[in-house]
């Protein structure tokens, strides 16, 4: 390495024998080969080896004015002398990496603008890297001019994700962009989600809920659509970015269909009975079709435990002792007609 002339291969391993020899040299005040050999019962080749190790580690250095005499130095001094040059090179390399990354990332706006101009030439991209996906979402959200449409299945979202989403949504609304979002009914019972919806609704966002949603979807200005990538279970899914106008128009129509059938989400409402009724109606419909608890929970975006609690309440109301009897009582009670669920 520059400065000390050492390479990483010269970072010798400090073994027990060399450490003992170093301790003896500290006690004696210098590295005396005969004294070391006598104290530790070492052969001449062994003394040669430990001296070589200690010199490589800079624990032995020539005495000023008498280079033939080796004296021990403190471990802190030896460490600074040995690795100082390496640390300096590491700092230089880290700075170089940072500079290169910054220069390359400065091209991101040009890259995305160029991709936007090629939208009509490329139907879609599939991206697996999470950082790249998030970077594209951030960029498109910042560049969104008119409308942002989102479908968010899976029930309530986590508090950290809502915290970051809140600021992005408020910034987007502040630019005059219309935001419409569809959640599942189960999101209505989550306090963090209700607070989030209350905040963005106050600034003009529109939120509705539905019993079942086909999949996650984000639509920017009816020009670009993000869909989840389909992959094997062992791989982390990425995202498919759709730009082809015909496909985008179809996905926008799917969103409008879901929106028309969804229920407005008013977090300040004094009663949540409407949302609860919608959720119960969905559970009854799926029960009537014979779905098991796990399938009902997955399709409605809730935990199996919560799903079973709702089913238990419904079964109790129907005075049933089994799921089969509950389904039979549902048919007799006219609930399917009441909720408009009869096929």
mmCIF file of C-alpha atoms in Angstrom:
data_model
loop_
_atom_site.group_PDB
_atom_site.id
_atom_site.type_symbol
_atom_site.label_atom_id
_atom_site.label_comp_id
_atom_site.label_asym_id
_atom_site.label_seq_id
_atom_site.Cartn_x
_atom_site.Cartn_y
_atom_site.Cartn_z
ATOM 1 C CA UNK A 1 0.000 0.000 0.000
ATOM 2 C CA UNK A 2 1.070 3.578 -0.584
ATOM 3 C CA UNK A 3 2.950 5.042 2.355
ATOM 4 C CA UNK A 4 3.820 1.911 4.366
ATOM 5 C CA UNK A 5 4.525 -0.355 1.415
ATOM 6 C CA UNK A 6 2.380 -3.094 2.926
ATOM 7 C CA UNK A 7 -0.246 -5.136 1.116
ATOM 8 C CA UNK A 8 -3.309 -6.800 2.596
ATOM 9 C CA UNK A 9 -1.488 -10.150 2.349
ATOM 10 C CA UNK A 10 0.995 -8.836 4.934
ATOM 11 C CA UNK A 11 -1.651 -8.469 7.637
ATOM 12 C CA UNK A 12 -0.187 -11.462 9.479
ATOM 13 C CA UNK A 13 -2.122 -13.563 11.972
ATOM 14 C CA UNK A 14 -1.082 -12.981 15.585
ATOM 15 C CA UNK A 15 -0.766 -16.469 17.096
ATOM 16 C CA UNK A 16 -0.323 -17.339 20.773
ATOM 17 C CA UNK A 17 3.427 -17.952 20.482
ATOM 18 C CA UNK A 18 4.038 -14.611 18.780
ATOM 19 C CA UNK A 19 1.895 -12.876 21.411
ATOM 20 C CA UNK A 20 3.962 -14.502 24.184
ATOM 21 C CA UNK A 21 7.179 -13.395 22.488
ATOM 22 C CA UNK A 22 5.827 -9.848 22.231
ATOM 23 C CA UNK A 23 5.018 -9.867 25.968
ATOM 24 C CA UNK A 24 8.520 -11.055 26.781
ATOM 25 C CA UNK A 25 10.042 -8.324 24.589
ATOM 26 C CA UNK A 26 7.934 -5.694 26.402
ATOM 27 C CA UNK A 27 9.213 -6.954 29.767
ATOM 28 C CA UNK A 28 12.844 -7.031 28.554
ATOM 29 C CA UNK A 29 12.573 -3.676 26.750
ATOM 30 C CA UNK A 30 13.704 -5.048 23.411
ATOM 31 C CA UNK A 31 13.464 -8.162 21.284
ATOM 32 C CA UNK A 32 16.482 -10.184 22.312
ATOM 33 C CA UNK A 33 16.548 -13.409 20.320
ATOM 34 C CA UNK A 34 18.529 -15.353 22.922
ATOM 35 C CA UNK A 35 16.317 -14.162 25.766
ATOM 36 C CA UNK A 36 13.145 -15.014 23.834
ATOM 37 C CA UNK A 37 14.455 -18.461 22.926
ATOM 38 C CA UNK A 38 15.363 -19.192 26.545
ATOM 39 C CA UNK A 39 12.154 -17.866 28.096
ATOM 40 C CA UNK A 40 9.830 -19.635 25.677
ATOM 41 C CA UNK A 41 12.020 -22.662 24.902
ATOM 42 C CA UNK A 42 12.012 -21.861 21.188
ATOM 43 C CA UNK A 43 14.240 -23.141 18.420
ATOM 44 C CA UNK A 44 16.068 -20.737 16.122
ATOM 45 C CA UNK A 45 13.527 -21.234 13.261
ATOM 46 C CA UNK A 46 10.691 -20.553 15.719
ATOM 47 C CA UNK A 47 12.335 -17.346 16.903
ATOM 48 C CA UNK A 48 12.795 -16.323 13.262
ATOM 49 C CA UNK A 49 9.099 -16.925 12.603
ATOM 50 C CA UNK A 50 7.744 -14.948 15.592
ATOM 51 C CA UNK A 51 10.116 -12.083 14.812
ATOM 52 C CA UNK A 52 8.845 -12.049 11.243
ATOM 53 C CA UNK A 53 5.214 -12.021 12.424
ATOM 54 C CA UNK A 54 5.788 -9.226 14.955
ATOM 55 C CA UNK A 55 7.620 -7.099 12.397
ATOM 56 C CA UNK A 56 4.844 -7.580 9.845
ATOM 57 C CA UNK A 57 2.374 -6.402 12.473
ATOM 58 C CA UNK A 58 4.612 -3.403 13.262
ATOM 59 C CA UNK A 59 4.797 -4.525 16.904
ATOM 60 C CA UNK A 60 8.604 -4.563 16.595
ATOM 61 C CA UNK A 61 10.430 -1.609 15.099
ATOM 62 C CA UNK A 62 14.133 -0.680 14.822
ATOM 63 C CA UNK A 63 15.447 1.480 17.622
ATOM 64 C CA UNK A 64 16.196 5.037 16.430
ATOM 65 C CA UNK A 65 19.949 5.378 16.017
ATOM 66 C CA UNK A 66 20.502 1.620 16.294
ATOM 67 C CA UNK A 67 18.529 -0.181 13.537
ATOM 68 C CA UNK A 68 19.965 -3.565 14.526
ATOM 69 C CA UNK A 69 18.031 -3.486 17.805
ATOM 70 C CA UNK A 70 14.284 -4.217 17.685
ATOM 71 C CA UNK A 71 12.094 -2.670 20.364
ATOM 72 C CA UNK A 72 8.380 -3.322 21.031
ATOM 73 C CA UNK A 73 5.858 -0.526 20.452
ATOM 74 C CA UNK A 74 2.337 -0.101 21.804
ATOM 75 C CA UNK A 75 -0.455 -1.997 19.988
ATOM 76 C CA UNK A 76 -2.289 1.273 19.276
ATOM 77 C CA UNK A 77 0.786 2.763 17.606
ATOM 78 C CA UNK A 78 1.341 -0.433 15.620
ATOM 79 C CA UNK A 79 -2.308 -0.537 14.506
ATOM 80 C CA UNK A 80 -2.259 3.081 13.347
ATOM 81 C CA UNK A 81 0.986 2.551 11.467
ATOM 82 C CA UNK A 82 -0.171 -0.721 9.908
ATOM 83 C CA UNK A 83 -3.722 0.091 8.768
ATOM 84 C CA UNK A 84 -3.576 3.879 8.440
ATOM 85 C CA UNK A 85 -2.821 3.723 4.740
ATOM 86 C CA UNK A 86 -5.536 1.105 4.166
ATOM 87 C CA UNK A 87 -8.111 3.249 5.967
ATOM 88 C CA UNK A 88 -7.144 6.243 3.852
ATOM 89 C CA UNK A 89 -7.597 4.209 0.660
ATOM 90 C CA UNK A 90 -10.970 2.925 1.876
ATOM 91 C CA UNK A 91 -12.146 6.496 2.517
ATOM 92 C CA UNK A 92 -10.972 7.534 -0.928
ATOM 93 C CA UNK A 93 -12.756 4.551 -2.497
ATOM 94 C CA UNK A 94 -15.986 5.266 -0.593
ATOM 95 C CA UNK A 95 -15.911 8.868 -1.772
ATOM 96 C CA UNK A 96 -15.296 7.728 -5.338
ATOM 97 C CA UNK A 97 -18.255 5.323 -5.133
ATOM 98 C CA UNK A 98 -20.474 8.109 -3.767
ATOM 99 C CA UNK A 99 -19.404 10.469 -6.548
ATOM 100 C CA UNK A 100 -20.066 7.886 -9.266
ATOM 101 C CA UNK A 101 -23.480 6.990 -7.826
ATOM 102 C CA UNK A 102 -24.491 10.660 -7.593
ATOM 103 C CA UNK A 103 -23.429 11.366 -11.160
ATOM 104 C CA UNK A 104 -25.297 8.343 -12.525
ATOM 105 C CA UNK A 105 -28.455 9.030 -10.510
ATOM 106 C CA UNK A 106 -28.471 12.595 -11.845
ATOM 107 C CA UNK A 107 -29.427 11.007 -15.173
ATOM 108 C CA UNK A 108 -32.657 9.535 -13.751
ATOM 109 C CA UNK A 109 -34.910 12.443 -14.853
ATOM 110 C CA UNK A 110 -33.555 12.179 -18.408
ATOM 111 C CA UNK A 111 -34.038 8.411 -18.344
ATOM 112 C CA UNK A 112 -37.647 8.624 -17.212
ATOM 113 C CA UNK A 113 -38.445 11.419 -19.653
ATOM 114 C CA UNK A 114 -36.954 9.378 -22.459
ATOM 115 C CA UNK A 115 -38.991 6.357 -21.362
ATOM 116 C CA UNK A 116 -42.137 8.478 -21.330
ATOM 117 C CA UNK A 117 -41.500 9.537 -24.925
ATOM 118 C CA UNK A 118 -41.159 5.871 -25.903
ATOM 119 C CA UNK A 119 -44.402 4.789 -24.238
ATOM 120 C CA UNK A 120 -46.135 4.163 -27.539
ATOM 121 C CA UNK A 121 -43.270 2.004 -28.741
ATOM 122 C CA UNK A 122 -43.052 -0.244 -25.687
ATOM 123 C CA UNK A 123 -46.092 -2.020 -24.263
ATOM 124 C CA UNK A 124 -44.668 -2.726 -20.791
ATOM 125 C CA UNK A 125 -41.604 -3.342 -18.617
ATOM 126 C CA UNK A 126 -41.153 -5.851 -15.827
ATOM 127 C CA UNK A 127 -38.867 -4.688 -13.014
ATOM 128 C CA UNK A 128 -37.842 -6.851 -10.055
ATOM 129 C CA UNK A 129 -35.579 -4.493 -8.116
ATOM 130 C CA UNK A 130 -37.493 -2.869 -5.228
ATOM 131 C CA UNK A 131 -35.355 0.280 -5.161
ATOM 132 C CA UNK A 132 -35.880 0.854 -8.883
ATOM 133 C CA UNK A 133 -39.629 0.338 -8.520
ATOM 134 C CA UNK A 134 -39.847 2.779 -5.617
ATOM 135 C CA UNK A 135 -37.750 5.310 -7.522
ATOM 136 C CA UNK A 136 -40.107 5.090 -10.504
ATOM 137 C CA UNK A 137 -43.190 5.397 -8.279
ATOM 138 C CA UNK A 138 -41.737 8.482 -6.584
ATOM 139 C CA UNK A 139 -40.876 10.046 -9.938
ATOM 140 C CA UNK A 140 -44.258 9.355 -11.543
ATOM 141 C CA UNK A 141 -46.092 10.591 -8.451
ATOM 142 C CA UNK A 142 -44.126 13.844 -8.590
ATOM 143 C CA UNK A 143 -44.765 14.187 -12.335
ATOM 144 C CA UNK A 144 -48.481 13.285 -12.143
ATOM 145 C CA UNK A 145 -50.475 16.197 -13.588
ATOM 146 C CA UNK A 146 -54.184 15.328 -13.580
ATOM 147 C CA UNK A 147 -55.288 12.111 -11.939
ATOM 148 C CA UNK A 148 -53.952 9.351 -9.675
ATOM 149 C CA UNK A 149 -56.064 6.200 -9.361
ATOM 150 C CA UNK A 150 -55.169 3.493 -6.849
ATOM 151 C CA UNK A 151 -56.516 0.079 -5.911
ATOM 152 C CA UNK A 152 -55.217 -1.146 -2.539
ATOM 153 C CA UNK A 153 -56.408 -4.669 -1.627
ATOM 154 C CA UNK A 154 -55.493 -6.539 1.524
ATOM 155 C CA UNK A 155 -57.308 -4.566 4.205
ATOM 156 C CA UNK A 156 -55.554 -2.102 6.499
ATOM 157 C CA UNK A 157 -52.091 -0.813 5.624
ATOM 158 C CA UNK A 158 -49.216 -0.557 8.109
ATOM 159 C CA UNK A 159 -48.699 2.691 10.027
ATOM 160 C CA UNK A 160 -45.188 3.334 8.535
ATOM 161 C CA UNK A 161 -46.478 2.945 4.973
ATOM 162 C CA UNK A 162 -49.410 5.256 5.719
ATOM 163 C CA UNK A 163 -47.092 7.898 7.181
ATOM 164 C CA UNK A 164 -45.040 8.152 3.987
ATOM 165 C CA UNK A 165 -48.128 7.807 1.771
ATOM 166 C CA UNK A 166 -49.873 10.668 3.595
ATOM 167 C CA UNK A 167 -47.207 13.233 2.722
ATOM 168 C CA UNK A 168 -46.978 12.063 -0.905
ATOM 169 C CA UNK A 169 -50.748 12.252 -1.259
ATOM 170 C CA UNK A 170 -50.980 15.721 0.296
ATOM 171 C CA UNK A 171 -48.200 17.026 -1.958
ATOM 172 C CA UNK A 172 -49.939 15.546 -4.993
ATOM 173 C CA UNK A 173 -53.311 17.033 -4.032
ATOM 174 C CA UNK A 174 -51.653 20.401 -3.466
ATOM 175 C CA UNK A 175 -50.660 20.400 -7.152
ATOM 176 C CA UNK A 176 -54.316 20.047 -8.145
ATOM 177 C CA UNK A 177 -54.156 16.335 -8.991
ATOM 178 C CA UNK A 178 -57.359 14.347 -8.426
ATOM 179 C CA UNK A 179 -56.838 11.251 -6.255
ATOM 180 C CA UNK A 180 -59.247 8.322 -6.075
ATOM 181 C CA UNK A 181 -58.458 5.233 -4.004
ATOM 182 C CA UNK A 182 -60.286 1.949 -3.447
ATOM 183 C CA UNK A 183 -59.667 -0.142 -0.317
ATOM 184 C CA UNK A 184 -61.402 -3.237 0.933
ATOM 185 C CA UNK A 185 -64.170 -2.945 3.531
ATOM 186 C CA UNK A 186 -61.857 -4.350 6.215
ATOM 187 C CA UNK A 187 -59.769 -1.151 6.096
ATOM 188 C CA UNK A 188 -62.681 0.779 7.645
ATOM 189 C CA UNK A 189 -62.098 -0.717 11.089
ATOM 190 C CA UNK A 190 -58.403 0.272 11.238
ATOM 191 C CA UNK A 191 -57.784 3.499 13.195
ATOM 192 C CA UNK A 192 -54.567 4.408 11.347
ATOM 193 C CA UNK A 193 -56.250 3.966 7.970
ATOM 194 C CA UNK A 194 -59.271 6.020 9.076
ATOM 195 C CA UNK A 195 -56.967 8.848 10.197
ATOM 196 C CA UNK A 196 -55.110 8.711 6.879
ATOM 197 C CA UNK A 197 -58.340 8.787 4.878
ATOM 198 C CA UNK A 198 -59.636 11.673 7.011
ATOM 199 C CA UNK A 199 -56.493 13.738 6.324
ATOM 200 C CA UNK A 200 -56.402 13.251 2.562
ATOM 201 C CA UNK A 201 -60.192 13.514 2.165
ATOM 202 C CA UNK A 202 -60.061 16.935 3.821
ATOM 203 C CA UNK A 203 -57.779 18.029 0.967
ATOM 204 C CA UNK A 204 -60.007 16.645 -1.780
ATOM 205 C CA UNK A 205 -59.088 12.971 -2.164
ATOM 206 C CA UNK A 206 -61.904 10.478 -2.743
ATOM 207 C CA UNK A 207 -61.846 7.056 -1.068
ATOM 208 C CA UNK A 208 -64.222 4.123 -1.402
ATOM 209 C CA UNK A 209 -64.218 0.521 -0.230
ATOM 210 C CA UNK A 210 -65.330 -2.748 -1.829
ATOM 211 C CA UNK A 211 -65.672 -6.293 -0.562
ATOM 212 C CA UNK A 212 -63.221 -7.861 -3.024
ATOM 213 C CA UNK A 213 -60.545 -6.345 -5.232
ATOM 214 C CA UNK A 214 -58.756 -8.109 -8.058
ATOM 215 C CA UNK A 215 -55.226 -6.853 -7.342
ATOM 216 C CA UNK A 216 -53.096 -3.848 -6.524
ATOM 217 C CA UNK A 217 -53.012 -1.192 -9.235
ATOM 218 C CA UNK A 218 -51.724 2.393 -9.603
ATOM 219 C CA UNK A 219 -52.686 4.513 -12.617
ATOM 220 C CA UNK A 220 -50.931 7.792 -13.429
ATOM 221 C CA UNK A 221 -52.736 10.300 -15.684
ATOM 222 C CA UNK A 222 -54.340 7.362 -17.546
ATOM 223 C CA UNK A 223 -50.971 6.889 -19.254
ATOM 224 C CA UNK A 224 -48.941 4.546 -17.032
ATOM 225 C CA UNK A 225 -50.126 1.655 -14.865
ATOM 226 C CA UNK A 226 -48.253 -0.276 -12.157
ATOM 227 C CA UNK A 227 -49.328 -3.894 -11.618
ATOM 228 C CA UNK A 228 -47.763 -6.556 -9.347
ATOM 229 C CA UNK A 229 -45.490 -8.991 -11.138
ATOM 230 C CA UNK A 230 -46.459 -12.663 -11.139
ATOM 231 C CA UNK A 231 -43.545 -14.849 -10.008
ATOM 232 C CA UNK A 232 -42.778 -18.137 -8.353
ATOM 233 C CA UNK A 233 -43.393 -18.219 -4.616
ATOM 234 C CA UNK A 234 -39.645 -18.469 -3.937
ATOM 235 C CA UNK A 235 -38.914 -15.159 -5.670
ATOM 236 C CA UNK A 236 -39.670 -11.630 -4.541
ATOM 237 C CA UNK A 237 -42.307 -10.173 -6.887
ATOM 238 C CA UNK A 238 -41.601 -6.955 -8.726
ATOM 239 C CA UNK A 239 -43.877 -4.784 -10.827
ATOM 240 C CA UNK A 240 -45.128 -4.651 -14.398
ATOM 241 C CA UNK A 241 -45.313 -1.131 -15.828
ATOM 242 C CA UNK A 242 -47.931 -0.876 -18.576
ATOM 243 C CA UNK A 243 -47.842 2.010 -21.063
ATOM 244 C CA UNK A 244 -49.534 0.697 -24.204
ATOM 245 C CA UNK A 245 -52.616 2.954 -24.706
ATOM 246 C CA UNK A 246 -55.123 0.149 -25.377
ATOM 247 C CA UNK A 247 -54.071 -1.828 -22.314
ATOM 248 C CA UNK A 248 -54.030 1.300 -20.169
ATOM 249 C CA UNK A 249 -57.536 2.245 -21.335
ATOM 250 C CA UNK A 250 -58.797 -1.241 -20.444
ATOM 251 C CA UNK A 251 -57.277 -1.042 -16.937
ATOM 252 C CA UNK A 252 -58.802 2.398 -16.444
ATOM 253 C CA UNK A 253 -62.188 0.900 -17.364
ATOM 254 C CA UNK A 254 -61.616 -1.855 -14.793
ATOM 255 C CA UNK A 255 -60.931 0.793 -12.169
ATOM 256 C CA UNK A 256 -64.101 2.708 -13.049
ATOM 257 C CA UNK A 257 -66.126 -0.505 -12.802
ATOM 258 C CA UNK A 258 -64.710 -1.172 -9.332
ATOM 259 C CA UNK A 259 -65.257 2.452 -8.340
ATOM 260 C CA UNK A 260 -68.911 2.475 -9.378
ATOM 261 C CA UNK A 261 -69.587 -0.609 -7.272
ATOM 262 C CA UNK A 262 -67.669 0.591 -4.207
ATOM 263 C CA UNK A 263 -69.014 2.358 -1.117
ATOM 264 C CA UNK A 264 -67.824 5.875 -0.161
ATOM 265 C CA UNK A 265 -65.509 5.834 2.852
ATOM 266 C CA UNK A 266 -66.413 8.649 5.274
ATOM 267 C CA UNK A 267 -64.096 8.296 8.291
ATOM 268 C CA UNK A 268 -65.895 11.065 10.228
ATOM 269 C CA UNK A 269 -69.199 9.224 10.070
ATOM 270 C CA UNK A 270 -70.605 8.584 13.548
ATOM 271 C CA UNK A 271 -71.629 5.084 12.549
ATOM 272 C CA UNK A 272 -69.768 2.339 10.751
ATOM 273 C CA UNK A 273 -72.837 0.178 10.364
ATOM 274 C CA UNK A 274 -72.881 0.617 6.579
ATOM 275 C CA UNK A 275 -69.349 -0.682 6.230
ATOM 276 C CA UNK A 276 -70.044 -3.484 8.691
ATOM 277 C CA UNK A 277 -73.176 -4.494 6.779
ATOM 278 C CA UNK A 278 -71.217 -4.527 3.513
ATOM 279 C CA UNK A 279 -68.542 -6.702 5.076
ATOM 280 C CA UNK A 280 -71.073 -9.113 6.572
ATOM 281 C CA UNK A 281 -72.863 -9.306 3.265
ATOM 282 C CA UNK A 282 -69.607 -10.278 1.580
ATOM 283 C CA UNK A 283 -68.912 -12.954 4.189
ATOM 284 C CA UNK A 284 -72.433 -14.373 3.834
ATOM 285 C CA UNK A 285 -72.091 -14.467 0.061
ATOM 286 C CA UNK A 286 -68.819 -16.393 0.241
ATOM 287 C CA UNK A 287 -70.167 -18.701 2.960
ATOM 288 C CA UNK A 288 -73.150 -19.458 0.778
ATOM 289 C CA UNK A 289 -70.753 -20.450 -2.000
ATOM 290 C CA UNK A 290 -69.051 -22.926 0.328
ATOM 291 C CA UNK A 291 -65.710 -21.180 0.775
ATOM 292 C CA UNK A 292 -63.635 -22.132 3.829
ATOM 293 C CA UNK A 293 -62.610 -19.585 6.450
ATOM 294 C CA UNK A 294 -59.084 -19.166 5.057
ATOM 295 C CA UNK A 295 -60.361 -18.455 1.545
ATOM 296 C CA UNK A 296 -62.992 -16.005 2.809
ATOM 297 C CA UNK A 297 -60.334 -14.154 4.845
ATOM 298 C CA UNK A 298 -57.907 -13.969 1.922
ATOM 299 C CA UNK A 299 -60.498 -12.690 -0.529
ATOM 300 C CA UNK A 300 -61.758 -10.032 1.883
ATOM 301 C CA UNK A 301 -58.308 -8.873 3.033
ATOM 302 C CA UNK A 302 -58.563 -9.790 6.716
ATOM 303 C CA UNK A 303 -56.922 -12.164 9.153
ATOM 304 C CA UNK A 304 -58.365 -15.641 9.576
ATOM 305 C CA UNK A 305 -59.026 -14.899 13.250
ATOM 306 C CA UNK A 306 -61.081 -11.779 12.424
ATOM 307 C CA UNK A 307 -62.912 -13.663 9.700
ATOM 308 C CA UNK A 308 -63.831 -16.467 12.084
ATOM 309 C CA UNK A 309 -65.099 -13.952 14.624
ATOM 310 C CA UNK A 310 -67.459 -12.465 12.032
ATOM 311 C CA UNK A 311 -68.584 -15.917 10.934
ATOM 312 C CA UNK A 312 -69.239 -16.853 14.560
ATOM 313 C CA UNK A 313 -71.415 -13.767 15.013
ATOM 314 C CA UNK A 314 -73.325 -14.493 11.824
ATOM 315 C CA UNK A 315 -73.791 -18.134 12.785
ATOM 316 C CA UNK A 316 -75.055 -17.103 16.213
ATOM 317 C CA UNK A 317 -77.512 -14.635 14.687
ATOM 318 C CA UNK A 318 -78.781 -17.384 12.417
ATOM 319 C CA UNK A 319 -79.107 -19.732 15.415
ATOM 320 C CA UNK A 320 -76.986 -22.313 13.606
ATOM 321 C CA UNK A 321 -74.673 -24.917 15.110
ATOM 322 C CA UNK A 322 -72.582 -25.526 11.995
ATOM 323 C CA UNK A 323 -71.497 -23.833 8.786
ATOM 324 C CA UNK A 324 -73.774 -26.166 6.816
ATOM 325 C CA UNK A 325 -76.770 -25.196 8.931
ATOM 326 C CA UNK A 326 -75.767 -21.540 8.694
ATOM 327 C CA UNK A 327 -75.808 -21.772 4.894
ATOM 328 C CA UNK A 328 -79.187 -23.470 5.019
ATOM 329 C CA UNK A 329 -80.576 -20.813 7.386
ATOM 330 C CA UNK A 330 -79.180 -18.049 5.153
ATOM 331 C CA UNK A 331 -81.218 -19.415 2.264
ATOM 332 C CA UNK A 332 -84.349 -19.715 4.410
ATOM 333 C CA UNK A 333 -83.968 -16.294 6.035
ATOM 334 C CA UNK A 334 -83.865 -14.459 2.725
ATOM 335 C CA UNK A 335 -80.522 -12.805 3.507
ATOM 336 C CA UNK A 336 -79.288 -13.497 0.004
ATOM 337 C CA UNK A 337 -82.181 -11.481 -1.378
ATOM 338 C CA UNK A 338 -81.833 -8.824 1.333
ATOM 339 C CA UNK A 339 -78.228 -8.130 0.416
ATOM 340 C CA UNK A 340 -78.752 -8.647 -3.287
ATOM 341 C CA UNK A 341 -76.470 -11.696 -3.256
ATOM 342 C CA UNK A 342 -78.595 -14.327 -4.913
ATOM 343 C CA UNK A 343 -77.085 -15.563 -8.152
#
